[in-house]
Amino acid sequence: MLKFLTSIFKKVDESAETSKESQTYEAIPVSIASNQRKDEAVERLNFRVRGISVDDRQKRLVKLFNKYKKEVGFDFEPYDGLKAKEIKEDYYGEKVYQHSNSGFFTCIFEDEPDNEFDMNAIKVLVLDDEDEKHFVGYIPKELCSKIKELRSQYKIKIATGIVGGKFKLAKEDEEGEVKIYNGQDTYGLELHLSFWEN
């Protein structure tokens, strides 16, 4: 079962200097009526944040991961609680991550109309438990127009999941014996967006 942190976003005025095109969205608590079915969202979008390995964003995300692990904690056991024997028998050749798609700090969006590559760009910022914003990447270019159109009509519910990081991998060594190898991939963020009637 995947655990995600959720938020709903609404438009807020930053200041008199903030243009209409560069409005940001503030996280507010989600409250869904008990008789509302989870499949009643108008639309759902799932994707990975782009550009996380550019500049210092990966280091920033790793620091946030460690902060979340220390101050909030993950509900699931590392490597899904699997023992070496289970990884060898049931997940041979597959990476078993320490914290696969585990819940994480929520994210907020900011339009970036002055982006030199894409005036339609939307930045993704992680909002930590001290309400500090950390820029980690962008929404995929092909989804920006659709998200802007949907958010102008509906409320957004967003869930975040951390992906990548440390893993264990069962494979044969040079002598044909199956062993467990430790490795590490870059960290990433998966976002799960759903749009709801106001």
JSON list of C-alpha atoms in Angstrom, two decimals:
[
{"chain": "A", "resi": 1, "resn": "MET", "atom": "CA", "xyz": [0.00, 0.00, 0.00]},
{"chain": "A", "resi": 2, "resn": "LEU", "atom": "CA", "xyz": [1.33, 3.42, -0.92]},
{"chain": "A", "resi": 3, "resn": "LYS", "atom": "CA", "xyz": [1.25, 6.20, 1.61]},
{"chain": "A", "resi": 4, "resn": "PHE", "atom": "CA", "xyz": [1.11, 9.78, 0.35]},
{"chain": "A", "resi": 5, "resn": "LEU", "atom": "CA", "xyz": [0.84, 13.23, 1.84]},
{"chain": "A", "resi": 6, "resn": "THR", "atom": "CA", "xyz": [-1.99, 15.21, 0.31]},
{"chain": "A", "resi": 7, "resn": "SER", "atom": "CA", "xyz": [-2.88, 18.84, -0.07]},
{"chain": "A", "resi": 8, "resn": "ILE", "atom": "CA", "xyz": [-5.34, 20.98, -1.94]},
{"chain": "A", "resi": 9, "resn": "PHE", "atom": "CA", "xyz": [-4.19, 24.13, -3.63]},
{"chain": "A", "resi": 10, "resn": "LYS", "atom": "CA", "xyz": [-5.86, 27.51, -4.02]},
{"chain": "A", "resi": 11, "resn": "LYS", "atom": "CA", "xyz": [-4.72, 30.76, -5.62]},
{"chain": "A", "resi": 12, "resn": "VAL", "atom": "CA", "xyz": [-3.21, 33.30, -3.26]},
{"chain": "A", "resi": 13, "resn": "ASP", "atom": "CA", "xyz": [-1.90, 36.82, -3.84]},
{"chain": "A", "resi": 14, "resn": "GLU", "atom": "CA", "xyz": [1.80, 37.01, -3.06]},
{"chain": "A", "resi": 15, "resn": "SER", "atom": "CA", "xyz": [2.12, 40.80, -3.21]},
{"chain": "A", "resi": 16, "resn": "ALA", "atom": "CA", "xyz": [1.34, 43.77, -5.38]},
{"chain": "A", "resi": 17, "resn": "GLU", "atom": "CA", "xyz": [4.49, 42.99, -7.35]},
{"chain": "A", "resi": 18, "resn": "THR", "atom": "CA", "xyz": [3.33, 39.47, -8.28]},
{"chain": "A", "resi": 19, "resn": "SER", "atom": "CA", "xyz": [1.88, 39.36, -11.77]},
{"chain": "A", "resi": 20, "resn": "LYS", "atom": "CA", "xyz": [-1.32, 37.51, -12.56]},
{"chain": "A", "resi": 21, "resn": "GLU", "atom": "CA", "xyz": [0.62, 35.00, -14.68]},
{"chain": "A", "resi": 22, "resn": "SER", "atom": "CA", "xyz": [3.06, 34.08, -11.89]},
{"chain": "A", "resi": 23, "resn": "GLN", "atom": "CA", "xyz": [0.56, 33.40, -9.11]},
{"chain": "A", "resi": 24, "resn": "THR", "atom": "CA", "xyz": [1.58, 30.66, -6.70]},
{"chain": "A", "resi": 25, "resn": "TYR", "atom": "CA", "xyz": [-0.56, 28.07, -4.98]},
{"chain": "A", "resi": 26, "resn": "GLU", "atom": "CA", "xyz": [-0.77, 27.63, -1.24]},
{"chain": "A", "resi": 27, "resn": "ALA", "atom": "CA", "xyz": [-1.26, 24.23, 0.40]},
{"chain": "A", "resi": 28, "resn": "ILE", "atom": "CA", "xyz": [-4.44, 23.83, 2.44]},
{"chain": "A", "resi": 29, "resn": "PRO", "atom": "CA", "xyz": [-5.68, 20.70, 4.27]},
{"chain": "A", "resi": 30, "resn": "VAL", "atom": "CA", "xyz": [-7.72, 18.18, 2.30]},
{"chain": "A", "resi": 31, "resn": "SER", "atom": "CA", "xyz": [-11.24, 17.47, 3.50]},
{"chain": "A", "resi": 32, "resn": "ILE", "atom": "CA", "xyz": [-13.29, 14.99, 1.50]},
{"chain": "A", "resi": 33, "resn": "ALA", "atom": "CA", "xyz": [-16.83, 14.09, 2.49]},
{"chain": "A", "resi": 34, "resn": "SER", "atom": "CA", "xyz": [-17.20, 10.52, 3.75]},
{"chain": "A", "resi": 35, "resn": "ASN", "atom": "CA", "xyz": [-19.83, 9.75, 1.11]},
{"chain": "A", "resi": 36, "resn": "GLN", "atom": "CA", "xyz": [-17.62, 10.95, -1.74]},
{"chain": "A", "resi": 37, "resn": "ARG", "atom": "CA", "xyz": [-16.13, 8.06, -3.69]},
{"chain": "A", "resi": 38, "resn": "LYS", "atom": "CA", "xyz": [-12.42, 8.20, -4.43]},
{"chain": "A", "resi": 39, "resn": "ASP", "atom": "CA", "xyz": [-13.05, 7.54, -8.14]},
{"chain": "A", "resi": 40, "resn": "GLU", "atom": "CA", "xyz": [-15.12, 10.68, -8.57]},
{"chain": "A", "resi": 41, "resn": "ALA", "atom": "CA", "xyz": [-12.17, 12.88, -9.49]},
{"chain": "A", "resi": 42, "resn": "VAL", "atom": "CA", "xyz": [-12.66, 14.70, -12.79]},
{"chain": "A", "resi": 43, "resn": "GLU", "atom": "CA", "xyz": [-9.19, 13.67, -13.93]},
{"chain": "A", "resi": 44, "resn": "ARG", "atom": "CA", "xyz": [-6.02, 12.08, -12.57]},
{"chain": "A", "resi": 45, "resn": "LEU", "atom": "CA", "xyz": [-2.42, 12.58, -13.70]},
{"chain": "A", "resi": 46, "resn": "ASN", "atom": "CA", "xyz": [0.63, 10.62, -12.51]},
{"chain": "A", "resi": 47, "resn": "PHE", "atom": "CA", "xyz": [4.17, 11.60, -13.47]},
{"chain": "A", "resi": 48, "resn": "ARG", "atom": "CA", "xyz": [7.74, 12.07, -12.28]},
{"chain": "A", "resi": 49, "resn": "VAL", "atom": "CA", "xyz": [9.17, 15.53, -11.72]},
{"chain": "A", "resi": 50, "resn": "ARG", "atom": "CA", "xyz": [11.66, 16.49, -14.42]},
{"chain": "A", "resi": 51, "resn": "GLY", "atom": "CA", "xyz": [15.09, 18.07, -14.02]},
{"chain": "A", "resi": 52, "resn": "ILE", "atom": "CA", "xyz": [15.82, 16.78, -10.52]},
{"chain": "A", "resi": 53, "resn": "SER", "atom": "CA", "xyz": [19.43, 15.92, -11.41]},
{"chain": "A", "resi": 54, "resn": "VAL", "atom": "CA", "xyz": [20.21, 19.43, -12.75]},
{"chain": "A", "resi": 55, "resn": "ASP", "atom": "CA", "xyz": [22.44, 21.81, -10.76]},
{"chain": "A", "resi": 56, "resn": "ASP", "atom": "CA", "xyz": [22.12, 21.28, -6.98]},
{"chain": "A", "resi": 57, "resn": "ARG", "atom": "CA", "xyz": [18.56, 19.94, -7.06]},
{"chain": "A", "resi": 58, "resn": "GLN", "atom": "CA", "xyz": [19.57, 16.33, -6.37]},
{"chain": "A", "resi": 59, "resn": "LYS", "atom": "CA", "xyz": [21.59, 17.38, -3.31]},
{"chain": "A", "resi": 60, "resn": "ARG", "atom": "CA", "xyz": [18.62, 19.45, -2.18]},
{"chain": "A", "resi": 61, "resn": "LEU", "atom": "CA", "xyz": [16.25, 16.49, -2.55]},
{"chain": "A", "resi": 62, "resn": "VAL", "atom": "CA", "xyz": [18.64, 14.17, -0.68]},
{"chain": "A", "resi": 63, "resn": "LYS", "atom": "CA", "xyz": [18.78, 16.66, 2.23]},
{"chain": "A", "resi": 64, "resn": "LEU", "atom": "CA", "xyz": [14.99, 16.82, 2.26]},
{"chain": "A", "resi": 65, "resn": "PHE", "atom": "CA", "xyz": [14.80, 13.02, 2.20]},
{"chain": "A", "resi": 66, "resn": "ASN", "atom": "CA", "xyz": [17.10, 12.78, 5.22]},
{"chain": "A", "resi": 67, "resn": "LYS", "atom": "CA", "xyz": [15.15, 15.51, 7.00]},
{"chain": "A", "resi": 68, "resn": "TYR", "atom": "CA", "xyz": [11.87, 13.69, 6.39]},
{"chain": "A", "resi": 69, "resn": "LYS", "atom": "CA", "xyz": [13.37, 10.38, 7.52]},
{"chain": "A", "resi": 70, "resn": "LYS", "atom": "CA", "xyz": [14.68, 11.95, 10.75]},
{"chain": "A", "resi": 71, "resn": "GLU", "atom": "CA", "xyz": [11.83, 14.28, 11.68]},
{"chain": "A", "resi": 72, "resn": "VAL", "atom": "CA", "xyz": [8.76, 12.53, 10.26]},
{"chain": "A", "resi": 73, "resn": "GLY", "atom": "CA", "xyz": [9.76, 8.96, 9.53]},
{"chain": "A", "resi": 74, "resn": "PHE", "atom": "CA", "xyz": [8.50, 6.33, 7.13]},
{"chain": "A", "resi": 75, "resn": "ASP", "atom": "CA", "xyz": [5.69, 3.99, 8.10]},
{"chain": "A", "resi": 76, "resn": "PHE", "atom": "CA", "xyz": [7.02, 1.07, 6.09]},
{"chain": "A", "resi": 77, "resn": "GLU", "atom": "CA", "xyz": [10.04, -1.07, 6.87]},
{"chain": "A", "resi": 78, "resn": "PRO", "atom": "CA", "xyz": [13.16, -0.52, 4.73]},
{"chain": "A", "resi": 79, "resn": "TYR", "atom": "CA", "xyz": [13.21, -2.76, 1.66]},
{"chain": "A", "resi": 80, "resn": "ASP", "atom": "CA", "xyz": [9.60, -3.69, 2.46]},
{"chain": "A", "resi": 81, "resn": "GLY", "atom": "CA", "xyz": [10.89, -5.80, 5.33]},
{"chain": "A", "resi": 82, "resn": "LEU", "atom": "CA", "xyz": [12.28, -8.40, 2.92]},
{"chain": "A", "resi": 83, "resn": "LYS", "atom": "CA", "xyz": [15.08, -10.71, 4.04]},
{"chain": "A", "resi": 84, "resn": "ALA", "atom": "CA", "xyz": [18.05, -11.57, 1.81]},
{"chain": "A", "resi": 85, "resn": "LYS", "atom": "CA", "xyz": [16.61, -15.02, 1.08]},
{"chain": "A", "resi": 86, "resn": "GLU", "atom": "CA", "xyz": [13.28, -13.51, -0.04]},
{"chain": "A", "resi": 87, "resn": "ILE", "atom": "CA", "xyz": [15.00, -11.01, -2.31]},
{"chain": "A", "resi": 88, "resn": "LYS", "atom": "CA", "xyz": [17.04, -13.80, -3.90]},
{"chain": "A", "resi": 89, "resn": "GLU", "atom": "CA", "xyz": [14.04, -16.07, -4.43]},
{"chain": "A", "resi": 90, "resn": "ASP", "atom": "CA", "xyz": [11.26, -13.61, -5.30]},
{"chain": "A", "resi": 91, "resn": "TYR", "atom": "CA", "xyz": [13.03, -10.53, -6.69]},
{"chain": "A", "resi": 92, "resn": "TYR", "atom": "CA", "xyz": [16.02, -11.93, -8.54]},
{"chain": "A", "resi": 93, "resn": "GLY", "atom": "CA", "xyz": [17.32, -9.33, -11.00]},
{"chain": "A", "resi": 94, "resn": "GLU", "atom": "CA", "xyz": [15.00, -6.63, -9.64]},
{"chain": "A", "resi": 95, "resn": "LYS", "atom": "CA", "xyz": [16.01, -3.60, -7.59]},
{"chain": "A", "resi": 96, "resn": "VAL", "atom": "CA", "xyz": [14.36, -3.56, -4.17]},
{"chain": "A", "resi": 97, "resn": "TYR", "atom": "CA", "xyz": [14.47, 0.00, -2.89]},
{"chain": "A", "resi": 98, "resn": "GLN", "atom": "CA", "xyz": [14.97, 1.06, 0.71]},
{"chain": "A", "resi": 99, "resn": "HIS", "atom": "CA", "xyz": [11.93, 3.35, 0.54]},
{"chain": "A", "resi": 100, "resn": "SER", "atom": "CA", "xyz": [10.04, 2.72, -2.66]},
{"chain": "A", "resi": 101, "resn": "ASN", "atom": "CA", "xyz": [7.33, 5.30, -3.43]},
{"chain": "A", "resi": 102, "resn": "SER", "atom": "CA", "xyz": [7.07, 6.21, 0.25]},
{"chain": "A", "resi": 103, "resn": "GLY", "atom": "CA", "xyz": [5.19, 9.29, 1.43]},
{"chain": "A", "resi": 104, "resn": "PHE", "atom": "CA", "xyz": [7.05, 12.57, 1.45]},
{"chain": "A", "resi": 105, "resn": "PHE", "atom": "CA", "xyz": [6.68, 16.28, 2.13]},
{"chain": "A", "resi": 106, "resn": "THR", "atom": "CA", "xyz": [3.98, 17.90, 0.02]},
{"chain": "A", "resi": 107, "resn": "CYS", "atom": "CA", "xyz": [4.77, 19.88, -3.12]},
{"chain": "A", "resi": 108, "resn": "ILE", "atom": "CA", "xyz": [3.53, 23.22, -4.40]},
{"chain": "A", "resi": 109, "resn": "PHE", "atom": "CA", "xyz": [3.60, 24.70, -7.90]},
{"chain": "A", "resi": 110, "resn": "GLU", "atom": "CA", "xyz": [4.76, 28.06, -9.22]},
{"chain": "A", "resi": 111, "resn": "ASP", "atom": "CA", "xyz": [4.34, 29.30, -12.79]},
{"chain": "A", "resi": 112, "resn": "GLU", "atom": "CA", "xyz": [7.53, 30.52, -14.43]},
{"chain": "A", "resi": 113, "resn": "PRO", "atom": "CA", "xyz": [6.45, 32.69, -17.40]},
{"chain": "A", "resi": 114, "resn": "ASP", "atom": "CA", "xyz": [9.95, 34.15, -17.77]},
{"chain": "A", "resi": 115, "resn": "ASN", "atom": "CA", "xyz": [11.54, 30.71, -18.32]},
{"chain": "A", "resi": 116, "resn": "GLU", "atom": "CA", "xyz": [13.88, 31.10, -21.33]},
{"chain": "A", "resi": 117, "resn": "PHE", "atom": "CA", "xyz": [13.05, 27.64, -22.69]},
{"chain": "A", "resi": 118, "resn": "ASP", "atom": "CA", "xyz": [9.31, 27.43, -22.05]},
{"chain": "A", "resi": 119, "resn": "MET", "atom": "CA", "xyz": [7.10, 30.34, -20.97]},
{"chain": "A", "resi": 120, "resn": "ASN", "atom": "CA", "xyz": [4.49, 27.77, -19.97]},
{"chain": "A", "resi": 121, "resn": "ALA", "atom": "CA", "xyz": [6.82, 26.11, -17.43]},
{"chain": "A", "resi": 122, "resn": "ILE", "atom": "CA", "xyz": [5.63, 25.17, -13.94]},
{"chain": "A", "resi": 123, "resn": "LYS", "atom": "CA", "xyz": [8.17, 24.82, -11.13]},
{"chain": "A", "resi": 124, "resn": "VAL", "atom": "CA", "xyz": [7.82, 22.15, -8.45]},
{"chain": "A", "resi": 125, "resn": "LEU", "atom": "CA", "xyz": [8.83, 23.12, -4.92]},
{"chain": "A", "resi": 126, "resn": "VAL", "atom": "CA", "xyz": [8.87, 20.88, -1.85]},
{"chain": "A", "resi": 127, "resn": "LEU", "atom": "CA", "xyz": [7.24, 22.42, 1.21]},
{"chain": "A", "resi": 128, "resn": "ASP", "atom": "CA", "xyz": [8.93, 21.02, 4.32]},
{"chain": "A", "resi": 129, "resn": "ASP", "atom": "CA", "xyz": [7.58, 20.76, 7.86]},
{"chain": "A", "resi": 130, "resn": "GLU", "atom": "CA", "xyz": [8.84, 24.27, 8.61]},
{"chain": "A", "resi": 131, "resn": "ASP", "atom": "CA", "xyz": [6.94, 25.69, 5.61]},
{"chain": "A", "resi": 132, "resn": "GLU", "atom": "CA", "xyz": [10.17, 26.41, 3.73]},
{"chain": "A", "resi": 133, "resn": "LYS", "atom": "CA", "xyz": [10.10, 26.06, -0.04]},
{"chain": "A", "resi": 134, "resn": "HIS", "atom": "CA", "xyz": [12.74, 24.06, -1.92]},
{"chain": "A", "resi": 135, "resn": "PHE", "atom": "CA", "xyz": [12.91, 24.12, -5.73]},
{"chain": "A", "resi": 136, "resn": "VAL", "atom": "CA", "xyz": [13.52, 20.60, -7.05]},
{"chain": "A", "resi": 137, "resn": "GLY", "atom": "CA", "xyz": [12.37, 20.51, -10.68]},
{"chain": "A", "resi": 138, "resn": "TYR", "atom": "CA", "xyz": [9.58, 21.00, -13.19]},
{"chain": "A", "resi": 139, "resn": "ILE", "atom": "CA", "xyz": [6.31, 19.49, -14.27]},
{"chain": "A", "resi": 140, "resn": "PRO", "atom": "CA", "xyz": [6.80, 17.68, -17.62]},
{"chain": "A", "resi": 141, "resn": "LYS", "atom": "CA", "xyz": [6.46, 20.18, -20.45]},
{"chain": "A", "resi": 142, "resn": "GLU", "atom": "CA", "xyz": [3.74, 18.19, -22.21]},
{"chain": "A", "resi": 143, "resn": "LEU", "atom": "CA", "xyz": [1.45, 18.40, -19.14]},
{"chain": "A", "resi": 144, "resn": "CYS", "atom": "CA", "xyz": [1.78, 22.09, -18.23]},
{"chain": "A", "resi": 145, "resn": "SER", "atom": "CA", "xyz": [-1.01, 23.46, -20.45]},
{"chain": "A", "resi": 146, "resn": "LYS", "atom": "CA", "xyz": [-3.41, 20.73, -19.38]},
{"chain": "A", "resi": 147, "resn": "ILE", "atom": "CA", "xyz": [-2.69, 21.26, -15.67]},
{"chain": "A", "resi": 148, "resn": "LYS", "atom": "CA", "xyz": [-3.13, 25.02, -15.98]},
{"chain": "A", "resi": 149, "resn": "GLU", "atom": "CA", "xyz": [-6.47, 24.53, -17.71]},
{"chain": "A", "resi": 150, "resn": "LEU", "atom": "CA", "xyz": [-7.71, 21.99, -15.16]},
{"chain": "A", "resi": 151, "resn": "ARG", "atom": "CA", "xyz": [-6.60, 23.94, -12.09]},
{"chain": "A", "resi": 152, "resn": "SER", "atom": "CA", "xyz": [-8.50, 27.00, -13.32]},
{"chain": "A", "resi": 153, "resn": "GLN", "atom": "CA", "xyz": [-11.71, 24.99, -13.10]},
{"chain": "A", "resi": 154, "resn": "TYR", "atom": "CA", "xyz": [-11.16, 22.45, -10.33]},
{"chain": "A", "resi": 155, "resn": "LYS", "atom": "CA", "xyz": [-9.46, 21.98, -6.97]},
{"chain": "A", "resi": 156, "resn": "ILE", "atom": "CA", "xyz": [-6.25, 19.98, -7.02]},
{"chain": "A", "resi": 157, "resn": "LYS", "atom": "CA", "xyz": [-5.45, 17.13, -4.69]},
{"chain": "A", "resi": 158, "resn": "ILE", "atom": "CA", "xyz": [-1.79, 16.19, -4.86]},
{"chain": "A", "resi": 159, "resn": "ALA", "atom": "CA", "xyz": [0.14, 13.23, -3.46]},
{"chain": "A", "resi": 160, "resn": "THR", "atom": "CA", "xyz": [3.92, 12.92, -3.39]},
{"chain": "A", "resi": 161, "resn": "GLY", "atom": "CA", "xyz": [6.12, 9.85, -3.37]},
{"chain": "A", "resi": 162, "resn": "ILE", "atom": "CA", "xyz": [9.89, 9.54, -3.12]},
{"chain": "A", "resi": 163, "resn": "VAL", "atom": "CA", "xyz": [11.47, 7.11, -5.59]},
{"chain": "A", "resi": 164, "resn": "GLY", "atom": "CA", "xyz": [14.99, 5.87, -6.23]},
{"chain": "A", "resi": 165, "resn": "GLY", "atom": "CA", "xyz": [17.77, 5.93, -3.64]},
{"chain": "A", "resi": 166, "resn": "LYS", "atom": "CA", "xyz": [19.42, 2.93, -2.01]},
{"chain": "A", "resi": 167, "resn": "PHE", "atom": "CA", "xyz": [18.55, -0.54, -3.27]},
{"chain": "A", "resi": 168, "resn": "LYS", "atom": "CA", "xyz": [19.42, -4.22, -2.98]},
{"chain": "A", "resi": 169, "resn": "LEU", "atom": "CA", "xyz": [19.80, -6.41, -6.05]},
{"chain": "A", "resi": 170, "resn": "ALA", "atom": "CA", "xyz": [20.07, -10.18, -6.24]},
{"chain": "A", "resi": 171, "resn": "LYS", "atom": "CA", "xyz": [22.25, -11.49, -9.07]},
{"chain": "A", "resi": 172, "resn": "GLU", "atom": "CA", "xyz": [24.87, -14.11, -9.80]},
{"chain": "A", "resi": 173, "resn": "ASP", "atom": "CA", "xyz": [28.54, -13.46, -9.20]},
{"chain": "A", "resi": 174, "resn": "GLU", "atom": "CA", "xyz": [31.34, -14.67, -11.48]},
{"chain": "A", "resi": 175, "resn": "GLU", "atom": "CA", "xyz": [31.10, -18.17, -9.99]},
{"chain": "A", "resi": 176, "resn": "GLY", "atom": "CA", "xyz": [27.36, -18.43, -10.52]},
{"chain": "A", "resi": 177, "resn": "GLU", "atom": "CA", "xyz": [26.39, -17.93, -6.88]},
{"chain": "A", "resi": 178, "resn": "VAL", "atom": "CA", "xyz": [23.41, -15.65, -6.22]},
{"chain": "A", "resi": 179, "resn": "LYS", "atom": "CA", "xyz": [24.41, -12.78, -3.96]},
{"chain": "A", "resi": 180, "resn": "ILE", "atom": "CA", "xyz": [22.89, -9.52, -2.75]},
{"chain": "A", "resi": 181, "resn": "TYR", "atom": "CA", "xyz": [24.50, -6.34, -4.05]},
{"chain": "A", "resi": 182, "resn": "ASN", "atom": "CA", "xyz": [23.91, -2.88, -2.64]},
{"chain": "A", "resi": 183, "resn": "GLY", "atom": "CA", "xyz": [23.58, 0.14, -4.89]},
{"chain": "A", "resi": 184, "resn": "GLN", "atom": "CA", "xyz": [22.09, 3.60, -5.14]},
{"chain": "A", "resi": 185, "resn": "ASP", "atom": "CA", "xyz": [20.16, 5.46, -7.85]},
{"chain": "A", "resi": 186, "resn": "THR", "atom": "CA", "xyz": [19.42, 9.15, -7.93]},
{"chain": "A", "resi": 187, "resn": "TYR", "atom": "CA", "xyz": [16.33, 10.17, -5.96]},
{"chain": "A", "resi": 188, "resn": "GLY", "atom": "CA", "xyz": [13.20, 11.28, -7.73]},
{"chain": "A", "resi": 189, "resn": "LEU", "atom": "CA", "xyz": [9.68, 12.49, -6.99]},
{"chain": "A", "resi": 190, "resn": "GLU", "atom": "CA", "xyz": [6.44, 11.04, -8.27]},
{"chain": "A", "resi": 191, "resn": "LEU", "atom": "CA", "xyz": [3.40, 13.28, -8.22]},
{"chain": "A", "resi": 192, "resn": "HIS", "atom": "CA", "xyz": [-0.16, 11.99, -8.31]},
{"chain": "A", "resi": 193, "resn": "LEU", "atom": "CA", "xyz": [-2.62, 14.76, -9.16]},
{"chain": "A", "resi": 194, "resn": "SER", "atom": "CA", "xyz": [-6.40, 14.54, -9.07]},
{"chain": "A", "resi": 195, "resn": "PHE", "atom": "CA", "xyz": [-8.85, 17.30, -9.96]},
{"chain": "A", "resi": 196, "resn": "TRP", "atom": "CA", "xyz": [-12.11, 17.73, -8.08]},
{"chain": "A", "resi": 197, "resn": "GLU", "atom": "CA", "xyz": [-15.28, 19.72, -8.50]},
{"chain": "A", "resi": 198, "resn": "ASN", "atom": "CA", "xyz": [-15.34, 22.86, -6.34]}
]
